[in-house]
Coordinates of C-alpha atoms in Angstrom, one line a residue:
Chain A
X4 CA 36.9 48.8 -20.4
X5 CA 36.2 47.4 -23.8
X6 CA 37.0 43.9 -22.6
X7 CA 34.5 44.3 -19.7
X8 CA 31.8 45.5 -22.1
X9 CA 32.5 42.6 -24.5
X10 CA 32.4 40.2 -21.5
X11 CA 29.1 41.5 -20.2
X12 CA 27.7 41.5 -23.7
X13 CA 28.7 37.8 -24.2
X14 CA 27.2 37.0 -20.8
X15 CA 24.0 38.7 -21.8
X16 CA 23.9 37.0 -25.2
X17 CA 24.5 33.6 -23.7
X18 CA 21.9 34.3 -21.0
X19 CA 19.4 35.3 -23.7
X20 CA 20.2 32.3 -25.8
X21 CA 19.8 30.0 -22.8
X22 CA 16.4 31.4 -22.1
X23 CA 15.4 31.0 -25.7
X24 CA 16.4 27.4 -25.7
X25 CA 14.5 26.9 -22.4
X26 CA 11.4 28.5 -23.9
X27 CA 11.6 26.5 -27.1
X28 CA 11.9 23.2 -25.1
X29 CA 8.8 24.2 -23.0
X30 CA 6.8 25.0 -26.2
X31 CA 7.9 21.8 -27.8
X32 CA 6.9 19.8 -24.7
X33 CA 3.5 21.6 -24.7
X34 CA 3.1 20.9 -28.5
X35 CA 3.9 17.2 -27.9
X36 CA 1.3 16.9 -25.2
X37 CA -1.3 18.6 -27.5
X38 CA -0.3 16.4 -30.5
X39 CA -0.6 13.3 -28.4
X40 CA -4.1 14.3 -27.3
X41 CA -5.1 15.3 -30.9
X42 CA -3.9 12.0 -32.4
X43 CA -5.5 10.0 -29.6
X44 CA -8.7 11.9 -30.2
X45 CA -8.5 11.1 -33.9
X46 CA -7.9 7.4 -32.9
X47 CA -10.9 7.2 -30.7
X48 CA -13.1 9.0 -33.2
X49 CA -12.1 6.4 -35.8
X50 CA -12.9 3.7 -33.3
X51 CA -16.2 5.2 -32.6
X52 CA -17.1 5.4 -36.3
X53 CA -16.0 1.8 -36.7
X54 CA -18.1 0.6 -33.8
X55 CA -21.2 2.6 -35.0
X56 CA -20.7 1.2 -38.6
X57 CA -20.4 -2.4 -37.4
X58 CA -23.5 -1.9 -35.3
X59 CA -25.4 -1.3 -38.5
X60 CA -24.8 -4.9 -39.6
X61 CA -24.6 -6.8 -36.2
X62 CA -27.6 -9.1 -35.5
X63 CA -26.7 -11.2 -32.5
X64 CA -27.2 -9.8 -29.0
X65 CA -23.6 -10.7 -28.0
X66 CA -22.1 -8.8 -30.9
X67 CA -24.3 -5.8 -30.3
X68 CA -23.5 -5.8 -26.6
X69 CA -19.7 -5.8 -27.3
X70 CA -20.0 -3.1 -29.9
X71 CA -22.1 -0.9 -27.6
X72 CA -19.5 -1.3 -24.9
X73 CA -16.8 -0.3 -27.4
X74 CA -18.8 2.8 -28.5
X75 CA -19.3 3.9 -24.9
X76 CA -15.6 3.5 -24.3
X77 CA -14.4 5.3 -27.4
X78 CA -16.9 8.2 -26.8
X79 CA -15.7 8.7 -23.2
X80 CA -12.0 8.5 -24.3
X81 CA -12.6 11.0 -27.1
X82 CA -14.4 13.4 -24.7
X83 CA -11.4 13.2 -22.4
X84 CA -8.9 13.8 -25.1
X85 CA -10.9 16.7 -26.5
X86 CA -10.8 18.4 -23.1
X87 CA -7.0 18.2 -23.0
X88 CA -6.7 20.3 -26.2
X89 CA -6.4 24.1 -26.0
X90 CA -9.6 24.5 -27.9
X91 CA -11.8 25.8 -25.0
X92 CA -12.3 29.3 -26.6
X93 CA -13.9 27.5 -29.6
X94 CA -16.5 25.8 -27.3
X95 CA -17.1 23.0 -29.9
X96 CA -20.4 22.3 -28.3
X97 CA -21.9 20.2 -31.2
X98 CA -18.8 17.9 -31.3
X99 CA -19.0 17.5 -27.5
X100 CA -22.7 16.9 -27.6
X101 CA -22.3 14.2 -30.3
X102 CA -19.7 12.4 -28.1
X103 CA -22.1 12.7 -25.1
X104 CA -25.0 11.3 -27.0
X105 CA -23.0 8.4 -28.5
X106 CA -21.7 7.4 -25.1
X107 CA -25.0 7.8 -23.2
X108 CA -27.1 6.2 -25.9
X109 CA -24.8 3.2 -26.2
X110 CA -24.9 2.6 -22.4
X111 CA -28.6 3.0 -22.4
X112 CA -29.1 0.5 -25.3
X113 CA -26.7 -2.0 -23.7
X114 CA -28.8 -1.7 -20.5
X115 CA -32.0 -2.4 -22.5
X116 CA -30.4 -5.2 -24.5
X117 CA -29.3 -6.9 -21.3
X118 CA -32.7 -6.5 -19.7
X119 CA -34.3 -8.4 -22.6
X120 CA -35.8 -5.5 -24.4
X121 CA -35.5 -5.8 -28.2
X122 CA -33.8 -2.7 -29.4
X123 CA -33.0 -1.5 -32.8
X124 CA -29.7 0.2 -31.9
X125 CA -28.7 0.5 -35.5
X126 CA -31.3 3.0 -36.6
X127 CA -31.1 4.9 -33.3
X128 CA -27.4 5.4 -33.7
X129 CA -27.5 5.9 -37.5
X130 CA -27.4 9.7 -37.4
X131 CA -24.6 9.6 -34.8
X132 CA -22.7 7.3 -37.2
X133 CA -23.2 9.8 -40.1
X134 CA -22.0 12.7 -37.9
X135 CA -18.9 10.8 -36.8
X136 CA -18.1 10.0 -40.4
X137 CA -18.3 13.7 -41.2
X138 CA -16.1 14.6 -38.2
X139 CA -13.5 12.1 -39.2
X140 CA -13.4 13.5 -42.7
X141 CA -12.7 17.0 -41.3
X142 CA -10.1 15.7 -38.8
X143 CA -8.2 14.0 -41.7
X144 CA -8.1 17.4 -43.5
X145 CA -6.8 19.0 -40.3
X146 CA -4.0 16.5 -40.0
X147 CA -2.4 18.1 -43.1
X148 CA -2.1 21.4 -41.2
X149 CA 0.0 19.8 -38.5
X150 CA 2.8 19.5 -41.0
X151 CA 3.0 23.4 -41.1
X152 CA 5.6 23.6 -38.3
X153 CA 6.8 22.0 -35.1
X154 CA 4.6 24.1 -32.9
X155 CA 1.4 24.1 -34.9
X156 CA -1.0 23.5 -32.1
X157 CA 0.7 25.9 -29.8
X158 CA 0.3 28.5 -32.5
X159 CA -3.4 27.7 -32.7
X160 CA -3.6 28.0 -28.9
X161 CA -1.9 31.5 -29.0
X162 CA -4.2 32.6 -31.8
X163 CA -7.3 31.5 -29.9
X164 CA -6.2 33.1 -26.6
X165 CA -4.8 36.4 -27.8
X166 CA -7.7 36.8 -30.3
X167 CA -10.3 35.9 -27.7
X168 CA -12.0 34.3 -30.6
X169 CA -15.6 33.2 -30.5
X170 CA -17.2 30.6 -32.7
X171 CA -19.3 33.3 -34.4
X172 CA -16.2 35.0 -35.9
X173 CA -16.1 32.5 -38.8
X174 CA -15.6 35.1 -41.5
X175 CA -12.7 36.9 -39.9
X176 CA -9.1 36.0 -41.0
X177 CA -8.2 33.3 -38.5
X178 CA -5.7 30.5 -38.1
X179 CA -6.6 27.9 -40.8
X180 CA -6.8 25.1 -38.1
X181 CA -9.3 27.2 -36.1
X182 CA -11.2 27.9 -39.3
X183 CA -11.4 24.1 -39.9
X184 CA -12.7 23.5 -36.4
X185 CA -15.3 26.3 -36.8
X186 CA -16.4 24.7 -40.2
X187 CA -16.6 21.3 -38.5
X188 CA -19.0 22.7 -35.9
X189 CA -21.0 24.5 -38.6
X190 CA -21.2 21.3 -40.7
X191 CA -22.4 19.2 -37.7
X192 CA -25.2 21.7 -37.3
X193 CA -26.3 21.1 -40.8
X194 CA -26.5 17.3 -40.6
X195 CA -29.9 15.9 -39.9
X196 CA -30.8 14.8 -36.4
X197 CA -32.5 11.4 -36.3
X198 CA -33.7 9.2 -33.5
X199 CA -35.4 10.0 -30.2
X200 CA -33.8 12.9 -28.2
X201 CA -32.2 11.9 -24.9
X202 CA -34.2 12.8 -21.8
X203 CA -33.1 16.1 -20.3
X204 CA -31.0 15.6 -17.1
X205 CA -32.5 18.8 -15.9
X206 CA -35.2 18.4 -13.2
X207 CA -38.5 20.1 -13.7
X208 CA -39.4 23.0 -11.4
X209 CA -42.9 23.8 -10.3
X210 CA -44.5 26.8 -12.1
X211 CA -44.4 29.7 -9.7
X212 CA -47.8 31.0 -8.8
X213 CA -49.3 33.8 -6.9
X214 CA -48.6 37.5 -6.9
X215 CA -45.0 38.9 -6.6
X216 CA -44.0 40.1 -3.2
X217 CA -43.3 43.8 -2.5
X218 CA -40.0 44.9 -1.1
X219 CA -41.4 45.3 2.4
X220 CA -43.0 41.9 2.2
X221 CA -39.7 40.3 1.2
X222 CA -37.9 42.0 4.0
X223 CA -40.5 40.9 6.5
X224 CA -40.3 37.3 5.2
X225 CA -36.5 37.3 5.5
X226 CA -36.6 38.8 9.0
X227 CA -39.1 36.1 10.1
X228 CA -36.9 33.4 8.6
X229 CA -33.7 34.5 10.3
X230 CA -35.4 35.4 13.5
X231 CA -35.8 38.9 14.9
X232 CA -33.1 38.4 17.6
X233 CA -30.5 37.4 15.0
X234 CA -31.3 40.3 12.8
X235 CA -31.6 42.9 15.6
X236 CA -31.0 46.4 14.2
X237 CA -28.8 45.2 11.3
X238 CA -29.8 46.6 8.0
X239 CA -31.7 44.1 5.8
X240 CA -32.0 45.2 2.2
X241 CA -33.3 43.9 -1.2
X242 CA -30.3 43.7 -3.5
X243 CA -32.0 42.8 -6.8
X244 CA -33.6 40.0 -8.9
X245 CA -31.9 36.8 -10.0
X246 CA -32.6 34.7 -13.2
X247 CA -32.3 31.2 -11.8
X248 CA -34.5 28.2 -12.1
X249 CA -36.7 29.7 -9.4
X250 CA -37.2 33.4 -10.0
X251 CA -35.9 35.1 -6.8
X252 CA -34.9 38.3 -5.1
X253 CA -31.6 38.5 -3.4
X254 CA -31.6 40.1 0.1
X255 CA -28.6 41.0 2.3
X256 CA -28.2 41.5 6.0
X257 CA -25.1 43.2 7.3
X258 CA -24.9 42.4 11.0
X259 CA -22.0 43.0 13.4
X260 CA -21.0 39.4 13.5
X261 CA -22.0 38.2 10.0
X262 CA -23.1 39.1 6.6
X263 CA -26.1 37.0 5.5
X264 CA -27.2 36.6 1.9
X265 CA -30.7 35.1 1.1
X266 CA -32.7 34.5 -2.0
X267 CA -36.4 34.5 -1.7
X268 CA -39.0 33.3 -4.3
X269 CA -40.5 36.3 -6.0
X270 CA -43.8 34.6 -5.8
X271 CA -44.6 33.2 -2.4
X272 CA -41.6 34.6 -0.6
X273 CA -40.1 31.3 0.6
X274 CA -36.4 31.3 1.2
X275 CA -34.7 29.3 -1.6
X276 CA -31.2 29.5 0.0
X277 CA -29.3 31.4 2.6
X278 CA -25.7 31.6 3.5
X279 CA -23.8 33.4 6.3
X280 CA -20.1 34.3 6.1
X281 CA -19.5 33.9 9.8
X282 CA -16.3 31.9 10.6
X283 CA -17.3 29.3 13.2
X284 CA -15.7 29.3 16.6
X285 CA -14.8 26.4 18.8
X286 CA -17.1 23.4 19.0
X287 CA -19.4 23.4 22.0
X288 CA -22.1 21.2 20.8
X289 CA -22.2 17.5 19.7
X290 CA -23.3 16.5 16.2
X291 CA -26.6 15.3 17.7
X292 CA -27.2 18.6 19.5
X293 CA -26.5 20.5 16.3
X294 CA -28.9 18.3 14.4
X295 CA -31.6 18.8 17.0
X296 CA -31.1 22.6 16.6
X297 CA -31.5 22.2 12.8
X298 CA -34.7 20.1 13.1
X299 CA -36.1 22.7 15.5
X300 CA -35.2 25.5 13.0
X301 CA -37.2 23.8 10.3
X302 CA -40.2 23.1 12.6
X303 CA -40.4 26.7 13.7
X304 CA -40.4 27.8 10.1
X305 CA -43.3 25.6 9.3
X306 CA -41.2 23.1 7.3
X307 CA -42.8 19.9 8.4
X308 CA -42.8 16.4 6.9
X309 CA -39.0 16.5 6.5
X310 CA -36.8 13.8 7.9
X311 CA -33.0 13.8 8.2
X312 CA -31.4 11.3 5.8
X313 CA -27.7 12.2 5.6
X314 CA -25.3 14.1 7.7
X315 CA -21.7 15.1 7.5
X316 CA -19.5 16.1 10.5
X317 CA -17.4 19.0 9.3
X318 CA -15.4 19.6 12.5
X319 CA -17.0 22.7 14.0
X320 CA -20.1 22.5 11.8
X321 CA -22.5 19.8 10.8
X322 CA -24.3 19.5 7.5
X323 CA -27.7 17.7 7.5
X324 CA -29.8 16.7 4.5
X325 CA -33.5 16.4 5.1
X326 CA -35.9 14.9 2.6
X327 CA -39.7 15.1 2.3
X328 CA -41.4 11.9 3.6
X329 CA -44.9 11.3 2.5
X330 CA -46.9 8.2 3.2
X331 CA -43.7 6.3 4.1
X332 CA -42.0 7.3 0.8
X333 CA -38.9 9.4 0.9
X334 CA -38.9 12.0 -1.9
X335 CA -35.2 12.5 -2.3
X336 CA -35.3 15.3 -4.9
X337 CA -37.5 17.3 -2.4
X338 CA -34.7 18.0 0.1
X339 CA -33.4 20.7 2.4
X340 CA -29.8 21.1 3.4
X341 CA -28.8 22.8 6.6
X342 CA -25.3 23.8 7.9
X343 CA -25.3 24.3 11.6
X344 CA -22.4 25.9 13.5
X345 CA -21.5 23.7 16.5
X346 CA -20.2 26.7 18.4
X347 CA -23.7 28.2 19.1
X348 CA -26.1 26.0 17.2
X349 CA -27.0 28.7 14.6
X350 CA -28.0 27.6 11.1
X351 CA -25.3 29.2 9.0
X352 CA -26.5 27.9 5.6
X353 CA -29.8 26.7 4.2
X354 CA -30.6 25.3 0.8
X355 CA -34.2 24.4 -0.2
X356 CA -34.4 24.6 -4.0
X357 CA -35.4 20.9 -4.0
X358 CA -38.8 22.0 -2.5
X359 CA -39.5 23.8 -5.7
X360 CA -39.1 20.7 -7.8
X361 CA -42.1 19.0 -9.5
X362 CA -41.3 15.7 -8.0
X363 CA -42.6 12.5 -6.5
X364 CA -45.8 12.1 -8.5
X365 CA -45.6 8.3 -8.7
X366 CA -45.8 6.5 -5.3
X367 CA -47.5 3.3 -6.1
X368 CA -45.1 0.3 -5.8
X369 CA -46.0 -2.8 -7.7
X370 CA -43.4 -4.9 -6.0
X371 CA -43.5 -5.7 -2.3
X372 CA -40.3 -5.2 -0.3
X373 CA -39.9 -8.9 0.0
X374 CA -40.1 -9.3 -3.8
X375 CA -37.5 -6.6 -4.2
X376 CA -35.2 -8.3 -1.6
X377 CA -35.4 -11.5 -3.6
X378 CA -33.7 -9.6 -6.5
X379 CA -30.7 -8.7 -4.3
X380 CA -27.4 -10.6 -4.1
X381 CA -28.2 -13.5 -1.7
X382 CA -25.2 -12.7 0.5
X383 CA -25.9 -9.0 0.8
X384 CA -26.7 -8.4 4.5
X385 CA -29.5 -5.8 4.4
X386 CA -29.3 -3.4 7.3
X387 CA -31.9 -0.8 6.3
X388 CA -34.5 -0.4 3.6
X389 CA -36.6 2.6 2.4
X390 CA -39.0 3.2 -0.4
X391 CA -37.7 6.3 -2.2
X392 CA -38.3 8.5 -5.2
X393 CA -34.9 9.0 -6.7
X394 CA -33.0 9.3 -10.0
X395 CA -32.8 6.0 -12.0
X396 CA -30.2 4.6 -14.3
X397 CA -31.6 6.7 -17.1
X398 CA -31.6 9.9 -15.0
X399 CA -35.4 9.8 -14.9
X400 CA -37.4 9.9 -11.7
X401 CA -38.2 6.4 -10.4
X402 CA -39.8 4.8 -7.4
X403 CA -37.4 2.3 -5.9
X404 CA -36.5 0.3 -2.9
X405 CA -33.2 1.5 -1.4
X406 CA -31.4 -1.3 0.3
X407 CA -28.4 -0.4 2.5
X408 CA -26.3 -3.5 3.2
X409 CA -23.0 -5.1 3.6
X410 CA -21.1 -7.7 1.6
X411 CA -17.8 -8.8 3.0
X412 CA -16.1 -5.6 4.3
X413 CA -17.9 -3.1 2.1
X414 CA -21.2 -1.2 2.4
X415 CA -23.5 -0.8 -0.5
X416 CA -26.7 0.9 -1.5
X417 CA -28.7 -1.0 -4.1
X418 CA -31.8 0.4 -5.8
X419 CA -34.5 -2.0 -7.1
X420 CA -37.1 -0.3 -9.2
X421 CA -40.4 -0.8 -7.3
X422 CA -42.4 -1.0 -10.5
X423 CA -40.3 -3.0 -12.9
X424 CA -38.1 -4.8 -10.5
X425 CA -35.0 -3.7 -12.3
X426 CA -31.7 -3.3 -10.4
X427 CA -31.3 0.4 -11.1
X428 CA -28.2 1.6 -9.4
X429 CA -25.5 0.3 -7.1
X430 CA -23.5 2.6 -5.0
X431 CA -20.5 1.5 -2.9
X432 CA -19.5 3.5 0.2
X433 CA -20.9 7.0 0.6
X434 CA -24.2 7.7 -1.1
X435 CA -23.5 11.4 -0.9
X436 CA -20.0 12.7 -1.0
X437 CA -18.6 12.4 2.5
X438 CA -22.0 12.1 4.1
X439 CA -23.1 9.5 6.5
X440 CA -26.4 7.8 5.8
X441 CA -28.8 8.1 8.7
X442 CA -30.9 5.1 9.6
X443 CA -34.7 5.2 9.4
X444 CA -36.2 6.9 12.4
X445 CA -36.6 4.5 15.2
X446 CA -34.1 2.0 13.8
X447 CA -30.5 1.5 14.2
X448 CA -28.1 0.0 11.7
X449 CA -28.6 -3.8 11.7
X450 CA -32.3 -3.5 12.5
X451 CA -35.1 -3.3 10.0
Chain B
X16 CA 55.3 23.9 -5.9
X17 CA 56.2 23.9 -9.5
X18 CA 56.5 20.8 -11.6
X19 CA 58.0 20.6 -15.1
X20 CA 56.7 18.6 -18.0
X21 CA 58.8 16.9 -20.6
X22 CA 59.5 20.1 -22.6
X23 CA 60.8 21.8 -19.4
X24 CA 58.2 24.6 -19.7
X25 CA 56.5 25.4 -16.3
X26 CA 53.0 23.9 -16.4
X27 CA 51.4 26.9 -14.7
X28 CA 52.0 29.2 -17.7
X29 CA 49.9 26.9 -20.0
X30 CA 47.2 26.3 -17.4
X31 CA 46.4 29.9 -16.4
X32 CA 44.4 30.9 -19.5
X33 CA 42.5 27.6 -19.2
X34 CA 41.6 28.4 -15.6
X35 CA 40.5 31.9 -16.6
X36 CA 38.3 30.4 -19.4
X37 CA 36.8 27.9 -17.0
X38 CA 36.1 30.6 -14.4
X39 CA 34.4 32.7 -17.0
X40 CA 32.3 29.7 -18.1
X41 CA 31.4 28.9 -14.5
X42 CA 30.2 32.5 -14.0
X43 CA 28.1 32.2 -17.1
X44 CA 26.6 28.9 -16.0
X45 CA 25.9 30.3 -12.5
X46 CA 24.3 33.4 -14.1
X47 CA 22.2 31.2 -16.4
X48 CA 21.0 29.0 -13.5
X49 CA 20.2 32.2 -11.5
X50 CA 18.3 33.6 -14.5
X51 CA 16.4 30.3 -15.0
X52 CA 15.4 30.4 -11.3
X53 CA 14.2 33.9 -11.7
X54 CA 11.8 32.9 -14.5
X55 CA 10.7 29.7 -12.9
X56 CA 7.4 29.9 -10.9
X57 CA 7.3 28.7 -7.4
X58 CA 6.4 25.0 -7.2
X59 CA 3.0 24.0 -5.9
X60 CA 2.7 23.6 -2.1
X61 CA 3.1 20.0 -1.1
X62 CA 0.4 18.4 1.0
X63 CA 1.3 18.3 4.7
X64 CA 0.4 14.6 5.1
X65 CA 2.0 12.2 2.7
X66 CA -1.2 10.3 2.1
X67 CA -4.4 12.3 1.6
X68 CA -7.6 10.9 0.3
X69 CA -8.3 11.9 -3.3
X70 CA -11.4 13.7 -2.2
X71 CA -9.4 15.9 0.1
X72 CA -6.9 16.7 -2.6
X73 CA -9.7 17.6 -5.0
X74 CA -11.2 19.8 -2.3
X75 CA -7.8 21.5 -1.8
X76 CA -7.5 22.1 -5.5
X77 CA -11.0 23.6 -5.6
X78 CA -10.1 25.9 -2.7
X79 CA -6.9 27.0 -4.6
X80 CA -9.0 27.9 -7.6
X81 CA -11.5 29.8 -5.4
X82 CA -8.7 31.8 -3.7
X83 CA -6.9 32.6 -7.0
X84 CA -10.1 33.6 -8.9
X85 CA -12.1 35.2 -6.1
X86 CA -9.8 36.5 -3.4
X87 CA -11.5 39.6 -1.9
X88 CA -14.9 38.7 -3.4
X89 CA -17.9 38.3 -1.1
X90 CA -18.2 34.9 0.6
X91 CA -21.2 33.8 -1.5
X92 CA -19.3 34.8 -4.6
X93 CA -16.5 32.5 -3.6
X94 CA -19.0 29.7 -3.0
X95 CA -20.4 30.4 -6.4
X96 CA -17.0 30.1 -8.2
X97 CA -16.5 26.7 -6.6
X98 CA -20.1 25.8 -7.6
X99 CA -19.4 26.6 -11.2
X100 CA -16.6 24.1 -11.2
X101 CA -18.9 21.4 -9.7
X102 CA -21.7 22.4 -12.1
X103 CA -19.2 21.7 -15.0
X104 CA -18.2 18.3 -13.5
X105 CA -21.9 17.4 -13.5
X106 CA -22.5 18.8 -17.0
X107 CA -22.0 16.3 -19.9
X108 CA -20.1 18.8 -22.1
X109 CA -17.3 19.3 -19.6
X110 CA -14.7 16.9 -18.0
X111 CA -16.2 14.8 -15.3
X112 CA -13.7 15.4 -12.5
X113 CA -12.6 18.5 -10.5
X114 CA -9.0 18.4 -11.8
X115 CA -10.3 17.8 -15.3
X116 CA -12.4 20.9 -15.2
X117 CA -9.8 23.1 -13.5
X118 CA -6.9 22.1 -15.8
X119 CA -8.9 22.2 -19.0
X120 CA -6.7 24.3 -21.2
X121 CA -7.7 28.0 -20.9
X122 CA -10.7 27.3 -18.9
X123 CA -9.4 29.6 -16.1
X124 CA -6.8 32.4 -16.4
X125 CA -5.4 31.7 -13.0
X126 CA -4.4 28.2 -14.0
X127 CA -2.6 29.5 -17.1
X128 CA -0.7 32.2 -15.1
X129 CA 0.2 30.0 -12.1
X130 CA -1.8 32.1 -9.5
X131 CA -3.6 28.8 -8.8
X132 CA -0.6 27.6 -6.8
X133 CA -1.0 30.2 -4.0
X134 CA -1.9 28.8 -0.6
X135 CA -5.7 29.4 -0.1
X136 CA -6.9 31.1 3.1
X137 CA -9.4 29.7 5.5
X138 CA -12.3 31.6 3.9
X139 CA -11.6 30.2 0.4
X140 CA -11.4 26.7 1.9
X141 CA -14.7 27.1 3.7
X142 CA -16.3 28.4 0.5
X143 CA -15.0 25.4 -1.5
X144 CA -16.4 23.1 1.2
X145 CA -19.8 24.8 1.2
X146 CA -20.1 24.2 -2.6
X147 CA -19.1 20.6 -2.2
X148 CA -21.7 20.3 0.5
X149 CA -24.4 21.4 -1.9
X150 CA -24.7 25.2 -1.9
X151 CA -24.8 27.0 -5.3
X152 CA -25.3 30.7 -5.1
X153 CA -24.6 30.9 -8.8
X154 CA -27.8 29.0 -9.5
X155 CA -26.5 26.5 -11.9
X156 CA -24.0 28.7 -13.7
X157 CA -21.4 27.1 -16.0
X158 CA -19.4 30.3 -16.6
X159 CA -18.3 33.4 -14.7
X160 CA -16.3 36.4 -15.8
X161 CA -15.3 39.8 -14.8
X162 CA -17.0 42.1 -17.2
X163 CA -14.2 44.7 -16.9
X164 CA -11.7 42.2 -18.2
X165 CA -13.5 39.6 -20.3
X166 CA -13.0 40.1 -24.1
X167 CA -14.4 36.9 -25.6
X168 CA -17.6 37.8 -27.5
X169 CA -18.8 34.3 -27.1
X170 CA -18.4 34.4 -23.3
X171 CA -20.1 37.8 -23.1
X172 CA -23.0 36.4 -25.1
X173 CA -23.9 33.6 -22.6
X174 CA -27.2 34.1 -20.9
X175 CA -26.5 35.9 -17.6
X176 CA -28.0 34.6 -14.3
X177 CA -26.7 37.1 -11.8
X178 CA -23.8 39.3 -10.7
X179 CA -22.0 38.7 -7.4
X180 CA -19.3 41.2 -6.5
X181 CA -17.1 41.7 -9.6
X182 CA -18.2 38.5 -11.3
X183 CA -21.1 37.9 -13.7
X184 CA -22.4 34.3 -13.6
X185 CA -23.8 32.8 -16.8
X186 CA -25.3 29.6 -18.3

């Protein structure tokens, strides 16, 4: 009996020890991954500081270009390494913002330098250099903490997760490494900001105008949008307000076949988006038939002046993107997306927040299409061209010629700025993820 | 069949305790392997086709996240969860790929606890697809949380956009 107990006990002990070893190995492996990311982050931050410092003294265009490329590379690498560390609960927004600015500013300056603009990169990037120096000083101090044990970063990770720590908790007793990181963020906030701020990537929305709709008016507008036959006797209710870019009210329809959610602009009552949870049945309609239903849907809702520009065949559904077309200019930001079920041709999802954008103000091209074509690669076989309002290389809104063409076995879309003649963007393959580009109305690919 | 060694002592008498020890060791090893299997999580489901386009793999990963985070949530809530991932991809302060955002350490609890590797249902897949196709019921949110479970004061302090089902979506 005693022997059996002793045997079982030894088995249990061995089992437990085995598990312990296994766990230790896993923790060490995790620590190694984190340490690698941490050391590589430190490496790229030193590279970034070095590049920014050398840019202060560089005079020739060639040197400045090389340094800017290096800065952009190190900033991107450091961003990547930072995202691999278990520091998510700390947010580290200022550090991330600094890396973003360094990368984007360097790419922007390189673009300007190449286009012949005389730029003083040194003074623009001077404050980023100072901030990077400060970060590197702090990182050097943190390196000392890594000697505190073989699983130092895993311990930090556990402290951050179990404590559900936020960056505001700086005065609480915390892991010294976490404290250093909090101090780093704090210190970055105290350093002066110099240079011109980067343009905001956020598009501008039109100011809502007019009186707010009442509950009855909202329900009436939603019913008209969906169509009385689709709503039938199903209850249609206002759920509540939403604090998005466009102030809206959310409405819900619970029908026998589907549950539809819509958001309507509080002022004006236009539908901003709509989505139905109906699972689509077997395909009975072609993509063209589905698209025709979509176009008719828009027309009957008074949404005119929209033309289909992209579409994606999703098996039993088709997704079509329409853009506003005014005086032969396609206003890409002002777009509407429709998802149409190819079982019965119903619109199962609608997205029109683009119609609320303050967009497309500038429509006067300085270059003719022929002048723009002359700036393309001579072997690019142009199959279609449009004058469009779109987002340029600096994420600002530009007027550009969009050329869709082929070179060897690849298809490309090239944007030539219609005012400055600059080659703004080059896209290979799909312009929109998985979407097929539709030719201009009345033309087929290969025609112009 | 008994054989004798040089001393004349039957070999089996010396071997028996060794066999017993070996048997015991084998039992322990088997038990250890069994125990290790018990604690090991199921491996991720392999893609059916050997070669899938990267975009399809990313979409599948997004659907897994939607299923793990928002199973049982309303459809637009599921689309919103997928949209949060895509909003992060587009945001300069987050990684710029779908796997980068999903696997960012401690960005999502379901990644940390392995729920991510459950096979998503058709609805979660459709929701992920809708977000990739351009729908965002979260209205540009970068975070979402269940207020009954979230503890991080920082997360709870983010400006709220809306609530869908059990999730609060925030900037």
